[in-house]
C-alpha positions in Angstrom: 123.8 84.1 94.9 120.7 82.4 96.4 118.5 84.2 98.9 117.0 82.5 101.9 114.3 83.2 104.5 114.7 82.1 108.1 112.2 82.5 110.9 113.8 82.9 114.3 111.5 82.5 117.3 112.7 83.5 120.8 110.8 82.5 123.9 111.4 82.7 127.7 113.1 79.5 129.1 110.5 77.0 130.1 111.6 76.9 133.7 111.1 80.8 134.0 107.9 82.6 134.7 106.3 84.3 131.7 104.0 87.1 133.1 103.1 88.4 129.6 102.2 84.9 128.5 100.1 84.4 131.6 98.2 87.7 131.0 97.5 86.7 127.4 96.3 83.3 128.6 93.9 84.9 131.0 92.5 87.2 128.3 92.0 84.2 126.0 90.0 82.4 128.7 88.0 85.6 129.3 87.0 85.5 125.6 85.5 82.1 126.2 88.3 79.9 124.6 89.0 77.3 127.3 90.9 75.1 124.9 94.0 77.2 125.1 95.6 76.2 128.4 99.1 77.7 128.1 100.7 80.7 126.3 104.4 81.6 126.1 105.0 85.2 124.8 108.1 86.0 122.9 109.6 87.6 119.7 109.9 86.5 116.1 112.5 87.7 113.6 112.2 87.0 109.9 115.7 87.1 108.4 116.3 87.3 104.7 119.8 86.6 103.7 122.0 86.0 100.8 124.3 82.9 101.1 126.0 80.4 98.7 124.2 77.4 100.3 121.4 76.5 102.7 124.2 75.4 105.2 125.8 78.8 105.2 122.5 80.5 105.6 121.8 78.3 108.6 125.2 79.0 110.1 124.6 82.8 109.7 121.2 82.7 111.3 122.5 80.6 114.2 125.4 83.0 114.8 123.0 86.0 114.8 120.6 84.2 117.2 123.4 83.4 119.6 125.4 86.6 119.5 122.7 89.2 119.1 119.0 88.2 119.0 118.5 86.2 122.2 119.8 86.2 125.8 120.8 82.7 126.6 120.4 83.2 130.3 116.6 83.8 130.1 115.7 82.8 126.6 115.7 79.9 124.1 115.5 80.2 120.3 114.4 78.0 117.4 115.2 78.5 113.7 112.3 77.5 111.3 111.0 77.8 107.8 114.4 78.0 106.1 113.7 78.3 102.3 115.1 79.7 99.2 113.3 82.8 98.0 113.4 85.2 95.1 115.2 88.4 96.1 113.1 91.5 96.8 113.3 94.3 94.3 113.9 97.6 96.2 
């Protein structure tokens, strides 16, 4: 069965304050990099899964995001970089 890699990014909702992102943004400006004008801090999950098709892999990743890996009240998520990979040897 094919193996897939999915990157799940979880960020605070845009309408909510992000104190961690603000602190990081201030630190970036103190380093003398004025080009960065906004930072949102969040979490990233790399999921490696076995599925019969890319569609099933997407459905599984979406289910995990919605039921476990993000809080829909205060966070949004995005699935990215879905690709077929060679399975890792353990």
